[in-house]
Amino acid sequence: MSVTLDLSGRLVVVTGGTRGVGAGIARAFLRAGAEVVVCARRPPDTPVTAAGRRAHYRPLDLRDPAAVHGFFPQLAAEHGPLDCLVNNAGGTPYRLLDQGGAERHARVVALNLLAPLTASLAAYEVMRHGPAGGSVLMIGSVSGTRPSPGSAAYGAAKAGLEHLARSMAVEWAPRIRVNTLVLGMVRTELAALHYGDEAGVAAVGATVPLGRLAEPAEIGDACVFLASDRAAYLTGASLLVHGGGERPAFLDAATVNHPAPPDATKDLT
């Protein structure tokens, strides 16, 4: 039996929705029938389209609180009630903690934690007056659940974002649902910058239990589900979208140094 999630008539905003994971999320909502607005500082190189439909682009610097607070009322005036905000915009350069002052790391926290907070507060003021409430989705990361050398400020911000979502879910219930998608590695147009050529991408993907990186469309499908009525009782939840996570390093070390016979029994604590 197939299950079709129909979001026709709903208005969705995807921050950073002009490329990569954000564009994949926007396309998934377009396929589900929603009206989609993507916002970023710069327009997409090509329009974000799917199922014969096109996302609206609106310029917005999420680090400008005044602009953000003005954006959502104007959006509602033009398009009607807002149903879903996806806080996707974020990112970080690779930088060890001792290679940048606190101010540089603070900018990473501002983009990945304070900007989603600002956008959520502004969207809440519009959503809470809508006929059916709304949904906020945070795009988190496994970097917020484990040590993240080279991106420690980013990991700390993503950990804070997940906690923020849980608190929002309690404060804003029952009108607004707030959930987090905790992402692992995703294959985007920038994957080569992180993982190298196709061989490098494949080698990195082989470390994931499912044997590959996620596709942006798969992240989008998870977002559509959480925004839909099928997830009406889900709020304050964290959905792991990471292909099974990371294989514990001790397993490979143990296998190399002490290969177990085929009939060995396990006694692990």
CSV table of C-alpha atoms in Angstrom, one decimal:
chain,number,residue,atom,x,y,z
A,1,MET,CA,0.0,0.0,0.0
A,2,SER,CA,1.4,3.4,-1.0
A,3,VAL,CA,1.0,6.4,1.3
A,4,THR,CA,0.9,9.8,-0.4
A,5,LEU,CA,1.5,12.9,1.7
A,6,ASP,CA,-0.5,15.8,0.2
A,7,LEU,CA,0.5,19.2,1.4
A,8,SER,CA,-1.5,21.1,-1.2
A,9,GLY,CA,-2.5,24.6,0.0
A,10,ARG,CA,0.2,24.8,2.6
A,11,LEU,CA,2.9,27.4,2.7
A,12,VAL,CA,6.5,26.3,3.5
A,13,VAL,CA,9.6,28.4,4.0
A,14,VAL,CA,13.0,26.7,3.6
A,15,THR,CA,16.0,28.8,4.7
A,16,GLY,CA,19.1,28.2,2.7
A,17,GLY,CA,16.8,26.5,0.2
A,18,THR,CA,18.7,27.5,-3.0
A,19,ARG,CA,21.2,24.6,-3.1
A,20,GLY,CA,22.3,21.4,-1.5
A,21,VAL,CA,20.2,19.9,1.3
A,22,GLY,CA,18.0,22.9,1.3
A,23,ALA,CA,17.1,22.6,-2.3
A,24,GLY,CA,16.4,18.9,-1.9
A,25,ILE,CA,14.0,19.8,1.0
A,26,ALA,CA,12.3,22.4,-1.1
A,27,ARG,CA,11.8,20.0,-4.0
A,28,ALA,CA,10.3,17.4,-1.8
A,29,PHE,CA,7.7,19.9,-0.5
A,30,LEU,CA,7.0,21.0,-4.1
A,31,ARG,CA,6.4,17.3,-5.0
A,32,ALA,CA,4.0,17.1,-2.1
A,33,GLY,CA,2.0,20.0,-3.5
A,34,ALA,CA,3.0,22.8,-1.1
A,35,GLU,CA,3.7,26.3,-2.0
A,36,VAL,CA,7.4,26.8,-1.2
A,37,VAL,CA,9.5,29.9,-0.6
A,38,VAL,CA,13.3,29.6,-0.4
A,39,CYS,CA,15.3,32.4,1.1
A,40,ALA,CA,19.0,33.1,1.1
A,41,ARG,CA,21.4,36.0,0.6
A,42,ARG,CA,21.9,35.1,-3.0
A,43,PRO,CA,19.5,33.7,-5.6
A,44,PRO,CA,19.9,30.1,-6.9
A,45,ASP,CA,22.0,29.6,-9.9
A,46,THR,CA,19.0,27.8,-11.5
A,47,PRO,CA,15.4,27.9,-10.2
A,48,VAL,CA,14.4,25.3,-7.6
A,49,THR,CA,11.8,23.2,-9.4
A,50,ALA,CA,10.1,19.8,-9.1
A,51,ALA,CA,6.9,18.2,-10.4
A,52,GLY,CA,6.5,21.0,-12.9
A,53,ARG,CA,6.4,23.6,-10.1
A,54,ARG,CA,8.8,26.3,-9.0
A,55,ALA,CA,9.8,27.6,-5.6
A,56,HIS,CA,9.6,31.3,-4.9
A,57,TYR,CA,12.9,33.0,-4.1
A,58,ARG,CA,13.2,35.8,-1.5
A,59,PRO,CA,16.5,37.4,-0.5
A,60,LEU,CA,17.1,37.4,3.2
A,61,ASP,CA,20.1,37.6,5.5
A,62,LEU,CA,19.2,35.5,8.5
A,63,ARG,CA,21.9,37.2,10.5
A,64,ASP,CA,19.9,40.5,10.3
A,65,PRO,CA,17.2,40.2,13.0
A,66,ALA,CA,15.3,43.3,11.7
A,67,ALA,CA,15.1,41.9,8.2
A,68,VAL,CA,14.0,38.5,9.6
A,69,HIS,CA,11.2,40.0,11.7
A,70,GLY,CA,10.0,42.0,8.7
A,71,PHE,CA,10.2,39.0,6.4
A,72,PHE,CA,7.5,36.8,7.8
A,73,PRO,CA,4.6,39.3,8.2
A,74,GLN,CA,5.3,40.4,4.6
A,75,LEU,CA,5.3,36.8,3.4
A,76,ALA,CA,2.0,36.1,5.1
A,77,ALA,CA,0.5,39.2,3.6
A,78,GLU,CA,1.5,38.0,0.1
A,79,HIS,CA,0.9,34.3,0.4
A,80,GLY,CA,-1.4,33.7,3.3
A,81,PRO,CA,-0.9,31.8,6.6
A,82,LEU,CA,2.5,30.1,7.1
A,83,ASP,CA,2.3,26.4,7.8
A,84,CYS,CA,5.9,25.3,8.1
A,85,LEU,CA,9.4,26.7,8.6
A,86,VAL,CA,12.5,24.6,7.9
A,87,ASN,CA,15.6,26.0,9.5
A,88,ASN,CA,18.1,24.6,7.1
A,89,ALA,CA,20.6,27.4,6.6
A,90,GLY,CA,23.9,27.0,8.3
A,91,GLY,CA,27.4,25.6,7.8
A,92,THR,CA,31.0,26.2,8.9
A,93,PRO,CA,34.6,26.3,7.5
A,94,TYR,CA,37.0,23.7,8.9
A,95,ARG,CA,38.9,25.5,11.7
A,96,LEU,CA,40.6,24.0,14.8
A,97,LEU,CA,39.7,25.8,18.0
A,98,ASP,CA,43.2,27.3,18.4
A,99,GLN,CA,43.3,28.6,14.8
A,100,GLY,CA,40.6,31.3,15.4
A,101,GLY,CA,39.7,33.6,18.1
A,102,ALA,CA,36.4,33.3,20.0
A,103,GLU,CA,34.9,36.0,17.8
A,104,ARG,CA,35.3,33.8,14.7
A,105,HIS,CA,33.8,30.8,16.4
A,106,ALA,CA,31.0,33.0,17.7
A,107,ARG,CA,30.0,33.8,14.2
A,108,VAL,CA,29.5,30.1,13.5
A,109,VAL,CA,27.3,29.8,16.6
A,110,ALA,CA,25.3,32.9,15.5
A,111,LEU,CA,24.6,31.4,12.0
A,112,ASN,CA,23.8,27.9,13.2
A,113,LEU,CA,21.9,28.6,16.5
A,114,LEU,CA,20.9,32.2,16.9
A,115,ALA,CA,19.7,32.7,13.3
A,116,PRO,CA,17.3,29.7,13.6
A,117,LEU,CA,16.1,31.0,16.9
A,118,THR,CA,15.4,34.4,15.4
A,119,ALA,CA,13.6,32.9,12.4
A,120,SER,CA,11.6,30.6,14.6
A,121,LEU,CA,10.4,33.5,16.8
A,122,ALA,CA,9.5,35.6,13.9
A,123,ALA,CA,7.6,32.7,12.2
A,124,TYR,CA,5.9,31.8,15.5
A,125,GLU,CA,4.2,35.3,15.6
A,126,VAL,CA,2.7,34.5,12.2
A,127,MET,CA,2.0,30.8,12.7
A,128,ARG,CA,0.2,31.0,16.0
A,129,HIS,CA,-2.6,33.2,14.4
A,130,GLY,CA,-3.1,30.7,11.5
A,131,PRO,CA,-6.2,28.5,11.4
A,132,ALA,CA,-4.2,25.3,11.9
A,133,GLY,CA,-1.1,26.3,13.8
A,134,GLY,CA,2.1,25.2,12.2
A,135,SER,CA,5.3,23.2,12.3
A,136,VAL,CA,9.0,24.2,12.7
A,137,LEU,CA,11.7,21.8,11.6
A,138,MET,CA,15.4,22.2,12.7
A,139,ILE,CA,18.1,20.7,10.5
A,140,GLY,CA,20.5,19.3,13.0
A,141,SER,CA,23.7,17.2,12.6
A,142,VAL,CA,25.5,14.3,14.1
A,143,SER,CA,28.2,16.8,14.8
A,144,GLY,CA,26.1,17.9,17.7
A,145,THR,CA,26.0,14.4,19.2
A,146,ARG,CA,29.7,13.5,19.2
A,147,PRO,CA,33.1,15.2,19.2
A,148,SER,CA,33.6,17.4,16.2
A,149,PRO,CA,37.3,18.3,15.8
A,150,GLY,CA,37.7,21.1,13.2
A,151,SER,CA,34.1,22.2,13.6
A,152,ALA,CA,33.7,22.3,17.4
A,153,ALA,CA,31.6,25.6,17.4
A,154,TYR,CA,29.3,24.1,14.7
A,155,GLY,CA,28.8,20.9,16.7
A,156,ALA,CA,28.1,22.9,19.9
A,157,ALA,CA,25.6,25.1,18.0
A,158,LYS,CA,23.8,22.0,16.5
A,159,ALA,CA,23.7,20.4,20.0
A,160,GLY,CA,22.1,23.7,21.3
A,161,LEU,CA,19.7,23.7,18.3
A,162,GLU,CA,18.3,20.3,19.2
A,163,HIS,CA,17.8,21.3,22.8
A,164,LEU,CA,16.2,24.6,21.7
A,165,ALA,CA,13.7,22.6,19.6
A,166,ARG,CA,12.7,20.5,22.5
A,167,SER,CA,12.1,23.5,24.7
A,168,MET,CA,10.1,25.3,21.9
A,169,ALA,CA,8.0,22.2,21.5
A,170,VAL,CA,6.9,22.4,25.1
A,171,GLU,CA,6.4,26.1,25.2
A,172,TRP,CA,4.5,26.3,21.9
A,173,ALA,CA,2.3,23.3,22.1
A,174,PRO,CA,-0.3,22.5,21.1
A,175,ARG,CA,-0.5,25.0,18.3
A,176,ILE,CA,3.1,24.7,16.9
A,177,ARG,CA,5.0,21.4,16.6
A,178,VAL,CA,8.8,21.6,16.7
A,179,ASN,CA,11.1,18.7,15.6
A,180,THR,CA,14.7,18.1,14.6
A,181,LEU,CA,16.2,16.1,11.9
A,182,VAL,CA,19.7,14.9,12.9
A,183,LEU,CA,21.6,14.5,9.7
A,184,GLY,CA,24.7,12.5,8.9
A,185,MET,CA,26.6,12.9,5.7
A,186,VAL,CA,24.7,14.0,2.6
A,187,ARG,CA,25.8,13.9,-1.0
A,188,THR,CA,25.4,17.4,-2.4
A,189,GLU,CA,27.0,19.4,-5.2
A,190,LEU,CA,29.7,20.4,-2.6
A,191,ALA,CA,30.5,16.8,-1.5
A,192,ALA,CA,33.8,16.8,-3.4
A,193,LEU,CA,35.1,19.7,-1.3
A,194,HIS,CA,34.7,17.5,1.8
A,195,TYR,CA,35.3,14.0,0.6
A,196,GLY,CA,37.3,14.3,-2.7
A,197,ASP,CA,36.5,12.6,-6.0
A,198,GLU,CA,34.0,9.8,-6.6
A,199,ALA,CA,36.4,7.2,-5.1
A,200,GLY,CA,36.7,9.4,-2.0
A,201,VAL,CA,32.9,9.8,-1.7
A,202,ALA,CA,32.4,6.0,-2.1
A,203,ALA,CA,35.1,5.3,0.5
A,204,VAL,CA,33.4,7.7,3.0
A,205,GLY,CA,30.0,6.2,2.2
A,206,ALA,CA,31.3,2.7,2.9
A,207,THR,CA,31.8,3.8,6.6
A,208,VAL,CA,28.1,4.3,6.9
A,209,PRO,CA,26.1,1.1,7.8
A,210,LEU,CA,23.8,1.6,4.8
A,211,GLY,CA,26.9,1.9,2.6
A,212,ARG,CA,26.4,5.3,1.1
A,213,LEU,CA,25.8,9.0,1.8
A,214,ALA,CA,22.2,10.3,2.0
A,215,GLU,CA,20.7,12.1,-1.0
A,216,PRO,CA,19.1,15.5,-0.5
A,217,ALA,CA,15.8,14.2,-1.7
A,218,GLU,CA,15.8,11.7,1.2
A,219,ILE,CA,16.2,14.5,3.7
A,220,GLY,CA,13.4,16.3,2.0
A,221,ASP,CA,11.1,13.2,2.3
A,222,ALA,CA,11.7,13.1,6.0
A,223,CYS,CA,10.9,16.8,6.3
A,224,VAL,CA,7.6,16.3,4.4
A,225,PHE,CA,6.6,13.5,6.8
A,226,LEU,CA,7.3,15.5,9.9
A,227,ALA,CA,5.4,18.5,8.5
A,228,SER,CA,2.4,16.4,7.5
A,229,ASP,CA,-0.7,15.3,9.5
A,230,ARG,CA,0.8,11.8,9.6
A,231,ALA,CA,3.2,13.2,12.2
A,232,ALA,CA,0.5,15.1,14.2
A,233,TYR,CA,1.6,13.6,17.5
A,234,LEU,CA,5.3,14.1,16.9
A,235,THR,CA,6.8,17.2,18.6
A,236,GLY,CA,10.0,17.7,20.5
A,237,ALA,CA,11.4,14.6,18.7
A,238,SER,CA,14.8,14.1,17.1
A,239,LEU,CA,14.7,12.0,13.9
A,240,LEU,CA,18.1,10.4,13.1
A,241,VAL,CA,18.6,10.5,9.3
A,242,HIS,CA,22.2,9.2,9.2
A,243,GLY,CA,22.1,5.8,7.5
A,244,GLY,CA,22.8,4.0,10.8
A,245,GLY,CA,25.4,6.4,12.0
A,246,GLU,CA,29.1,5.6,12.3
A,247,ARG,CA,30.6,2.1,12.8
A,248,PRO,CA,32.4,2.1,16.1
A,249,ALA,CA,36.2,2.2,15.5
A,250,PHE,CA,36.9,-0.5,18.1
A,251,LEU,CA,35.1,-3.1,16.1
A,252,ASP,CA,37.5,-2.8,13.2
A,253,ALA,CA,40.5,-2.7,15.5
A,254,ALA,CA,39.3,-5.8,17.3
A,255,THR,CA,38.7,-7.6,14.1
A,256,VAL,CA,42.1,-6.9,12.7
A,257,ASN,CA,44.0,-7.8,15.9
A,258,HIS,CA,41.8,-10.7,17.2
A,259,PRO,CA,39.6,-12.1,14.4
A,260,ALA,CA,36.9,-14.2,16.0
A,261,PRO,CA,36.2,-17.8,14.8
A,262,PRO,CA,32.9,-18.3,13.0
A,263,ASP,CA,31.3,-20.1,16.0
A,264,ALA,CA,32.5,-17.7,18.6
A,265,THR,CA,29.9,-16.4,21.1
A,266,LYS,CA,29.8,-12.8,22.2
A,267,ASP,CA,30.0,-11.6,25.7
A,268,LEU,CA,30.2,-7.9,25.5
A,269,THR,CA,29.4,-5.4,28.2
